[in-house]
Amino acid sequence: MTELEDELRAIVGPAHVLVDGDLRAPYETDWTRRFTGSARCVVRPGTTGEVAAVVRACAAAGVPIVVQGGNTGLVGAGVPAGGEVLVSLTRLNRVEPVDAVEAQVTVDAGVTLERLQTHARAAGLDFGVDLAARSSATVGGMIATNAGGIRVLRHGSMRAQVAGLEAVLADGTVLTRLTGLAKDNTGYDMTQLLAGSEGTLAIVTRARLRLVPLLPARAVALVAVADTDAALDLLAAAREQLATLSAAEIFYPDGLELVRSYAKLPAPFGEPAGAYVVLECAGRTDPTDAVLEMLATSDAVIDATVASDRAGLDRLWSYREAHTEAISAAGVPTKLDVCVPLGELSALVTELPGTVAAVTPTARLIVFGHLNEGNLHLNVLDTGEHAEEVTDAVLRLVAAHRGSISSEHGVGRAKAPWLQLSRTAEEIAAMRRIKTALDPAGLLNPGVLLPA
Amino acid sequence: MTELEDELRAIVGPAHVLVDGDLRAPYETDWTRRFTGSARCVVRPGTTGEVAAVVRACAAAGVPIVVQGGNTGLVGAGVPAGGEVLVSLTRLNRVEPVDAVEAQVTVDAGVTLERLQTHARAAGLDFGVDLAARSSATVGGMIATNAGGIRVLRHGSMRAQVAGLEAVLADGTVLTRLTGLAKDNTGYDMTQLLAGSEGTLAIVTRARLRLVPLLPARAVALVAVADTDAALDLLAAAREQLATLSAAEIFYPDGLELVRSYAKLPAPFGEPAGAYVVLECAGRTDPTDAVLEMLATSDAVIDATVASDRAGLDRLWSYREAHTEAISAAGVPTKLDVCVPLGELSALVTELPGTVAAVTPTARLIVFGHLNEGNLHLNVLDTGEHAEEVTDAVLRLVAAHRGSISSEHGVGRAKAPWLQLSRTAEEIAAMRRIKTALDPAGLLNPGVLLPA
């Protein structure tokens, strides 16, 4: 064992090869505490060249690698299965100056979303993806999982922000494509192939990212509606009438209660409702009047509260954004992240409680998510020993509604056994051919995404 | 030879296997008349199942395939090199009803852009990509080349419109992914891998396409500016001030003269200028006032004319859109389609004439293109026997400015020898590994994209 570790120490320096169990521990369990595994060692390379050398050393020794960014993933893709070298990319943390003419920036994979946002905003621009884990989630991890979040409605998912990549293949080859041309049809789009491949094809080390205009004027409406159908009616009106719409989120009464109890928040409305929608508009000028006008003309609105000042925005958003933490504080949830066509959303929401209860009547289901994309985060608490059964039953229900078993979190280890519910046998076979072509020895993230 | 043809006749029917030279001829030469080659036969399958059967028959016989849509490609990717079975997809021409809730539609690969546009508009929506070859260019070909065009500024290239695909691999396997979920992170994005792969990895047979809002109110400004730098200043002002900006195109005095002579158009301005910019805005309400206001405050504007009625829009657009036909009428051009970072655009435009003249002083260079993306279409007339030398000199100049040798037309046969100017050896090697994984026998479009 020590021979490889000695090689790794020679590459990254002794301080950045962590063999001791206490030092490895923070890397070996994910944020949800659901996934844990033992790494042979943790290696923290500081440059792309060091990543490539680490990969070559592991390849020569025949030791598999698991890649980790901010360790905020939700499907166990960054946690070892057992015995891998865990490559942590957080020391890859350089940001280049913002290119204002192209509205792009090149950053290292280990840069956090929050730092990227701060960097872009200092140049009068912004980053198109935002999500609650921003203080820890890294650019590399967000590319590997094709992260989504609350601004997909306006700017698309992470892959839409990526104009180019630098990545290390399983044989140590470095692919570099960071010019960030607006249009470039010279062969296969390796950038888009690697985005969402969950570290199974290459290790992303740098990215050329598109930036978006900084829209300082925001208005948020928290709207009480009768049910999911009413929420979709409200969404249709908002999309039709609000050119500046930037987010449309949904949550339900049981989630609201959990959040209020956890975050000590007052009831947003005098009367409880069947569902709640958060709409956000962002523009160069205050969009509040347009929001109020739309709300006044929508039959779906039972009650609504609108804010456009910083404190008010944060307060209204907190009802939605505190869901993840409130759920985590209540226990270790079975987390599912699904997407169905909008026409199937209401039926899915209606059928979910019965599907869960049929497996384990005492489980608690908390549903919230990104309304515009039909993307629901399903959190099942108190599943006890029935986590796999609940997962199986729910994902089959989703597939029956023509949905995806992973909308934005990825497949990882958690969903790999159910991949065939969302991809055909022919697609999975084609994916395996690509995996084998780029990583014939199966060195990178074995067991992640493609079922072993 | 006849054994394979008999098999093909049994699959698609005798009327759809064209062996006679006169019948094959329209398929064997491209629209520019620059690329021509002899096919063994032309096969016109009518369903995805027939495409798969044709591919299996060719694979069994070891006969390569060249795939063709509307034959409007500009890099010879749809024209045989010699001896292939040419698979024409124009009989795949079904359109499904528009899904208004999801703003998506599923259509066959052989449907023309114009028909798709008509179909979408009848449902109150529109398609995000538009280009001058709309009456012949097909959806499948546009996906294979990741077509661009005049609305990329607003909606992105063709790949951004594709929510899912059906495609036939080189072994006859059919990949089907047409649900069109807004977010779906379940493994490698085969759709994005196939988009832009120029028929070398699979034959696209159907597509699930995103639609965009139909924006009926348009305003177009034709603006005279001093030079490329002034055009970029105008663009920056337009992007900053015009939220509804949907196109920004550039052309130059020699192109204008050619177009005026060909299309019998009057001079747009009393005085000639160094460069001309077409700006288009599209919205739900008339954007004319915003356009006039922006023009009034931009120092870059020498003169401008604005239209918002149908006839006026067509008239102003014709100065830009007639370029391709006017050039084609003047001869067989050497067509190059390049992209550079915006900061390099002015230098490139300045250096191009000298680079061309150094090869052949009598050639005529006509430059126009998509300003927002730094994408120039370079048409060199009267290159005589120096077409390859001109191509080589110009593409090397583009690469020196960190540009792409193919911005939206693709690589095809025309640019394959220069691929290494835009992609590293490591990238090309990775692309070859993917090609070999999905098409080990090299059956699909041999000689296209990847140098033989």
JSON list of C-alpha atoms in Angstrom, two decimals, chain B residues 295-366:
[
{"chain": "B", "resi": 295, "resn": "LEU", "atom": "CA", "xyz": [-29.63, 54.50, -31.78]},
{"chain": "B", "resi": 296, "resn": "ALA", "atom": "CA", "xyz": [-30.01, 58.14, -30.73]},
{"chain": "B", "resi": 297, "resn": "THR", "atom": "CA", "xyz": [-27.59, 57.68, -27.84]},
{"chain": "B", "resi": 298, "resn": "SER", "atom": "CA", "xyz": [-24.89, 55.60, -29.57]},
{"chain": "B", "resi": 299, "resn": "ASP", "atom": "CA", "xyz": [-21.85, 57.45, -30.86]},
{"chain": "B", "resi": 300, "resn": "ALA", "atom": "CA", "xyz": [-21.17, 54.58, -33.26]},
{"chain": "B", "resi": 301, "resn": "VAL", "atom": "CA", "xyz": [-24.17, 55.38, -35.47]},
{"chain": "B", "resi": 302, "resn": "ILE", "atom": "CA", "xyz": [-23.36, 57.29, -38.67]},
{"chain": "B", "resi": 303, "resn": "ASP", "atom": "CA", "xyz": [-26.77, 56.76, -40.24]},
{"chain": "B", "resi": 304, "resn": "ALA", "atom": "CA", "xyz": [-29.64, 54.38, -39.61]},
{"chain": "B", "resi": 305, "resn": "THR", "atom": "CA", "xyz": [-32.95, 53.29, -41.04]},
{"chain": "B", "resi": 306, "resn": "VAL", "atom": "CA", "xyz": [-35.58, 51.47, -38.98]},
{"chain": "B", "resi": 307, "resn": "ALA", "atom": "CA", "xyz": [-38.60, 49.44, -40.05]},
{"chain": "B", "resi": 308, "resn": "SER", "atom": "CA", "xyz": [-41.31, 47.60, -38.17]},
{"chain": "B", "resi": 309, "resn": "ASP", "atom": "CA", "xyz": [-43.80, 46.74, -40.91]},
{"chain": "B", "resi": 310, "resn": "ARG", "atom": "CA", "xyz": [-43.57, 43.46, -42.80]},
{"chain": "B", "resi": 311, "resn": "ALA", "atom": "CA", "xyz": [-42.38, 44.97, -46.09]},
{"chain": "B", "resi": 312, "resn": "GLY", "atom": "CA", "xyz": [-39.83, 47.16, -44.36]},
{"chain": "B", "resi": 313, "resn": "LEU", "atom": "CA", "xyz": [-38.47, 44.28, -42.28]},
{"chain": "B", "resi": 314, "resn": "ASP", "atom": "CA", "xyz": [-38.04, 42.15, -45.39]},
{"chain": "B", "resi": 315, "resn": "ARG", "atom": "CA", "xyz": [-36.40, 45.01, -47.26]},
{"chain": "B", "resi": 316, "resn": "LEU", "atom": "CA", "xyz": [-33.81, 45.73, -44.57]},
{"chain": "B", "resi": 317, "resn": "TRP", "atom": "CA", "xyz": [-33.12, 42.04, -43.93]},
{"chain": "B", "resi": 318, "resn": "SER", "atom": "CA", "xyz": [-32.63, 41.42, -47.65]},
{"chain": "B", "resi": 319, "resn": "TYR", "atom": "CA", "xyz": [-29.38, 43.41, -47.62]},
{"chain": "B", "resi": 320, "resn": "ARG", "atom": "CA", "xyz": [-27.99, 40.80, -45.26]},
{"chain": "B", "resi": 321, "resn": "GLU", "atom": "CA", "xyz": [-29.87, 37.66, -46.27]},
{"chain": "B", "resi": 322, "resn": "ALA", "atom": "CA", "xyz": [-29.23, 37.97, -50.02]},
{"chain": "B", "resi": 323, "resn": "HIS", "atom": "CA", "xyz": [-25.48, 37.72, -49.47]},
{"chain": "B", "resi": 324, "resn": "THR", "atom": "CA", "xyz": [-25.33, 33.93, -49.86]},
{"chain": "B", "resi": 325, "resn": "GLU", "atom": "CA", "xyz": [-27.33, 33.86, -53.08]},
{"chain": "B", "resi": 326, "resn": "ALA", "atom": "CA", "xyz": [-25.58, 36.88, -54.55]},
{"chain": "B", "resi": 327, "resn": "ILE", "atom": "CA", "xyz": [-22.20, 35.31, -53.89]},
{"chain": "B", "resi": 328, "resn": "SER", "atom": "CA", "xyz": [-23.30, 31.98, -55.32]},
{"chain": "B", "resi": 329, "resn": "ALA", "atom": "CA", "xyz": [-24.54, 33.73, -58.46]},
{"chain": "B", "resi": 330, "resn": "ALA", "atom": "CA", "xyz": [-21.14, 35.35, -58.87]},
{"chain": "B", "resi": 331, "resn": "GLY", "atom": "CA", "xyz": [-19.24, 32.06, -58.89]},
{"chain": "B", "resi": 332, "resn": "VAL", "atom": "CA", "xyz": [-18.29, 29.03, -56.83]},
{"chain": "B", "resi": 333, "resn": "PRO", "atom": "CA", "xyz": [-16.91, 30.53, -53.64]},
{"chain": "B", "resi": 334, "resn": "THR", "atom": "CA", "xyz": [-14.43, 29.07, -51.23]},
{"chain": "B", "resi": 335, "resn": "LYS", "atom": "CA", "xyz": [-16.61, 29.32, -48.12]},
{"chain": "B", "resi": 336, "resn": "LEU", "atom": "CA", "xyz": [-15.11, 29.61, -44.68]},
{"chain": "B", "resi": 337, "resn": "ASP", "atom": "CA", "xyz": [-17.10, 30.01, -41.50]},
{"chain": "B", "resi": 338, "resn": "VAL", "atom": "CA", "xyz": [-15.03, 31.14, -38.57]},
{"chain": "B", "resi": 339, "resn": "CYS", "atom": "CA", "xyz": [-15.47, 32.47, -35.06]},
{"chain": "B", "resi": 340, "resn": "VAL", "atom": "CA", "xyz": [-13.08, 34.47, -32.92]},
{"chain": "B", "resi": 341, "resn": "PRO", "atom": "CA", "xyz": [-13.37, 36.10, -29.49]},
{"chain": "B", "resi": 342, "resn": "LEU", "atom": "CA", "xyz": [-15.00, 39.52, -29.93]},
{"chain": "B", "resi": 343, "resn": "GLY", "atom": "CA", "xyz": [-11.77, 41.20, -28.84]},
{"chain": "B", "resi": 344, "resn": "GLU", "atom": "CA", "xyz": [-10.03, 39.67, -31.88]},
{"chain": "B", "resi": 345, "resn": "LEU", "atom": "CA", "xyz": [-12.72, 40.41, -34.45]},
{"chain": "B", "resi": 346, "resn": "SER", "atom": "CA", "xyz": [-11.54, 43.79, -35.64]},
{"chain": "B", "resi": 347, "resn": "ALA", "atom": "CA", "xyz": [-7.94, 42.64, -36.09]},
{"chain": "B", "resi": 348, "resn": "LEU", "atom": "CA", "xyz": [-9.10, 39.59, -38.03]},
{"chain": "B", "resi": 349, "resn": "VAL", "atom": "CA", "xyz": [-11.23, 41.66, -40.40]},
{"chain": "B", "resi": 350, "resn": "THR", "atom": "CA", "xyz": [-8.34, 44.04, -40.96]},
{"chain": "B", "resi": 351, "resn": "GLU", "atom": "CA", "xyz": [-5.81, 41.29, -41.67]},
{"chain": "B", "resi": 352, "resn": "LEU", "atom": "CA", "xyz": [-7.98, 39.07, -43.88]},
{"chain": "B", "resi": 353, "resn": "PRO", "atom": "CA", "xyz": [-7.63, 40.90, -47.22]},
{"chain": "B", "resi": 354, "resn": "GLY", "atom": "CA", "xyz": [-3.85, 40.87, -47.03]},
{"chain": "B", "resi": 355, "resn": "THR", "atom": "CA", "xyz": [-3.80, 37.19, -46.12]},
{"chain": "B", "resi": 356, "resn": "VAL", "atom": "CA", "xyz": [-5.97, 36.30, -49.11]},
{"chain": "B", "resi": 357, "resn": "ALA", "atom": "CA", "xyz": [-4.10, 38.61, -51.49]},
{"chain": "B", "resi": 358, "resn": "ALA", "atom": "CA", "xyz": [-0.79, 37.09, -50.49]},
{"chain": "B", "resi": 359, "resn": "VAL", "atom": "CA", "xyz": [-2.04, 33.78, -51.90]},
{"chain": "B", "resi": 360, "resn": "THR", "atom": "CA", "xyz": [-3.88, 35.05, -54.94]},
{"chain": "B", "resi": 361, "resn": "PRO", "atom": "CA", "xyz": [-4.12, 38.80, -55.59]},
{"chain": "B", "resi": 362, "resn": "THR", "atom": "CA", "xyz": [-7.10, 38.53, -57.95]},
{"chain": "B", "resi": 363, "resn": "ALA", "atom": "CA", "xyz": [-9.47, 36.78, -55.52]},
{"chain": "B", "resi": 364, "resn": "ARG", "atom": "CA", "xyz": [-12.46, 38.69, -54.14]},
{"chain": "B", "resi": 365, "resn": "LEU", "atom": "CA", "xyz": [-13.21, 38.39, -50.43]},
{"chain": "B", "resi": 366, "resn": "ILE", "atom": "CA", "xyz": [-16.77, 38.97, -49.20]}
]
